[in-house]
Amino acid sequence: MFEVICITFAFFFGLAVRQIGLPPLVGFLTAGFAINAFREPLGLPTETGAILDYIAHLGVLLLLFAVGLKLKLGQLVQPHVVGTTLLHFAISTAIFTPGLAVFLGLDWTTALLLAMALGFSSTVLSAKLLETKRELAAFHGRIAIGILVIQDLVALVVLSAWSGEIPSFWALLVLALPLLRPVAYWLLDFTGHDELLILMGMLLALVVGGMGFEAVGLSSELGALLMGVLLSGHKRAQELSDSLWGLKEIFLVGFFLEIGMSGLPDMNAILFALAMVLVLPLKGVLFFVLLIAFRLRARNAFLAGLSLTAYSEFGLIVAAGVLPDWLVPLAIAVSLSFVVAAPLNRLAHPIFQRFETFLTRFEFKRRHPDEIPVAMGDARVIIFGMGRTGLAAYDTLREHTDKLIGLDADTYRVQTLRAAGRNVALTDAEDANFWRGVDIGGIEAVVLAMDDIEAKLNAARQLRALGFTGPIIAHALYEDHVERIMAAGANHTYLTMQEAGMSLGQRAWTEIEEGEDA
């Protein structure tokens, strides 16, 4: 009965919020609150139950494993990542601690621990939102994920220091993880493409990363993420991530339900949570200021900072270990921060465009190397998005002209393609600064091969607004996207799977005709 009610509530609340333009996860959180409110009339147990707890935990581990598959170790040791993380944690703790001690009348130790728990940002929410918008590999997405990883390491240190649970001596074996990379690569190559690939992903994320790290006194979440990083350089990392997508999404529903059902708050808990939501913007503002100080452009500092503007579920883990009396108030604060942050992140690009003039005043003239503007050179054709579809389009066009340029927001993909001799540059099609500075006078055709529908729509509109009259060719993953892309200014839009099927059919008939002629 419990599982029936959870699934039913989650589906209909998720469906309802999507109709008003909010992400379904807001509906899942609301469903958790609703189940909590009607617990007694529905005859449900007073706790979420071992099954939901376990499913929620699996969802988090699979999500972090998938995030790790898109990370590179070099992203975690960059000055703007480590520096921003540590400075933000120190400053927010220094501000929150006296505030909580004075306004809530807490002793200084409790205020300090509570301030630390509030200083973390939500890894699950940020990763989920960035993944949904296909921005994990974008510059601001990589910065946000890097900051979250460092935060999780800091949280682990805090938990170990105050709970008295020190990782065992065997935790030092984590330093030898890079030595396992050849074995993991061989295993991924040997596994194939069927259900064994899914099981391999679960083995690494849940068994080796999850249980393995817990066995030596480390965080299972950190273990799952690092196992993903271990495989991130493999050519089949994206295929592995895609194979786990459905499982991860279903299990994560349990996580958001669990947050909403974490406890029945009293009035003091509700007032505390509302107060924390009111000061939530300070978290994002501080991230923005620090990232600007590290020479990032206002756009990337804003997008990264906004994606980090939510209280952390990892803070709940810290609270459960050292502040059990504050678990329910913190859970309500985390839940409400999710409800606020999710729709704001969905509108992140329009919000930045609205305040761009004001925000860009804070930029430094000297930029981060990843933010240098792109020059089109003598290119006649631009391909936006250099994934599998864009790369195929690039190689096909290269048979007719060498005056091509591919654009992509993934630094590591750009580096790999450049090393292979292709003319590829780093940029984001949703960056207004790129469109203001780009010279498309010599461009004769444009191919839109990005996966994200909003990025395609924005690129088509910007091209037409700049006076581009040449052909814009795009691909679409879903039939309902075709009309929207055409309305934005594209000349031709092809359904990817339909075109593949047509090519297969045409090739089959060609083979038949050639056999008859022979």
mmCIF file of N, CA and C in Angstrom, residues 61 64 109 177 189 195 265 270 287 350 365 386 401 403 429 431 454 475 507:
data_model
loop_
_atom_site.group_PDB
_atom_site.id
_atom_site.type_symbol
_atom_site.label_atom_id
_atom_site.label_comp_id
_atom_site.label_asym_id
_atom_site.label_seq_id
_atom_site.Cartn_x
_atom_site.Cartn_y
_atom_site.Cartn_z
ATOM 1 N N LEU A 61 23.472 7.520 -5.452
ATOM 2 C CA LEU A 61 24.739 6.920 -5.880
ATOM 3 C C LEU A 61 24.835 6.824 -7.401
ATOM 4 N N LEU A 64 25.447 10.365 -8.860
ATOM 5 C CA LEU A 64 26.814 10.831 -8.673
ATOM 6 C C LEU A 64 27.796 10.036 -9.537
ATOM 7 N N THR A 109 28.969 26.061 19.888
ATOM 8 C CA THR A 109 29.307 24.813 19.192
ATOM 9 C C THR A 109 28.173 24.381 18.277
ATOM 10 N N LEU A 177 43.461 4.374 -6.529
ATOM 11 C CA LEU A 177 42.399 4.192 -7.521
ATOM 12 C C LEU A 177 42.866 4.359 -8.966
ATOM 13 N N ASP A 189 35.300 -2.434 -21.908
ATOM 14 C CA ASP A 189 35.418 -2.893 -23.296
ATOM 15 C C ASP A 189 34.873 -4.312 -23.455
ATOM 16 N N GLU A 195 22.414 -5.829 -21.198
ATOM 17 C CA GLU A 195 22.141 -5.627 -19.770
ATOM 18 C C GLU A 195 23.389 -5.760 -18.899
ATOM 19 N N PRO A 265 7.048 18.871 10.891
ATOM 20 C CA PRO A 265 7.656 20.006 11.585
ATOM 21 C C PRO A 265 6.683 20.693 12.536
ATOM 22 N N ILE A 270 9.217 25.329 11.113
ATOM 23 C CA ILE A 270 8.747 26.018 9.909
ATOM 24 C C ILE A 270 9.310 27.434 9.850
ATOM 25 N N PHE A 287 28.798 33.155 -3.981
ATOM 26 C CA PHE A 287 29.428 32.363 -5.044
ATOM 27 C C PHE A 287 29.747 33.253 -6.246
ATOM 28 N N PRO A 350 17.317 33.332 -19.156
ATOM 29 C CA PRO A 350 16.529 34.566 -19.280
ATOM 30 C C PRO A 350 16.758 35.544 -18.127
ATOM 31 N N LYS A 365 38.812 42.791 -16.670
ATOM 32 C CA LYS A 365 39.176 42.808 -18.087
ATOM 33 C C LYS A 365 39.926 41.542 -18.483
ATOM 34 N N MET A 386 29.355 19.365 -31.088
ATOM 35 C CA MET A 386 30.252 18.405 -31.734
ATOM 36 C C MET A 386 30.206 17.040 -31.055
ATOM 37 N N THR A 401 34.521 20.721 -48.295
ATOM 38 C CA THR A 401 35.231 21.973 -48.029
ATOM 39 C C THR A 401 36.003 21.847 -46.717
ATOM 40 N N LYS A 403 36.756 24.640 -45.105
ATOM 41 C CA LYS A 403 36.443 25.890 -44.409
ATOM 42 C C LYS A 403 35.256 25.680 -43.469
ATOM 43 N N ALA A 429 26.315 28.157 -27.095
ATOM 44 C CA ALA A 429 25.330 28.772 -27.980
ATOM 45 C C ALA A 429 24.326 29.634 -27.228
ATOM 46 N N ASP A 431 25.245 31.754 -24.844
ATOM 47 C CA ASP A 431 26.006 32.866 -24.280
ATOM 48 C C ASP A 431 25.744 34.120 -25.110
ATOM 49 N N GLU A 454 16.408 24.003 -26.142
ATOM 50 C CA GLU A 454 16.465 25.447 -25.892
ATOM 51 C C GLU A 454 17.693 26.064 -26.551
ATOM 52 N N HIS A 475 18.799 19.029 -36.279
ATOM 53 C CA HIS A 475 18.215 17.709 -36.025
ATOM 54 C C HIS A 475 17.339 17.812 -34.785
ATOM 55 N N ARG A 507 19.516 1.979 -47.986
ATOM 56 C CA ARG A 507 20.701 1.157 -48.205
ATOM 57 C C ARG A 507 20.318 -0.296 -48.506
#
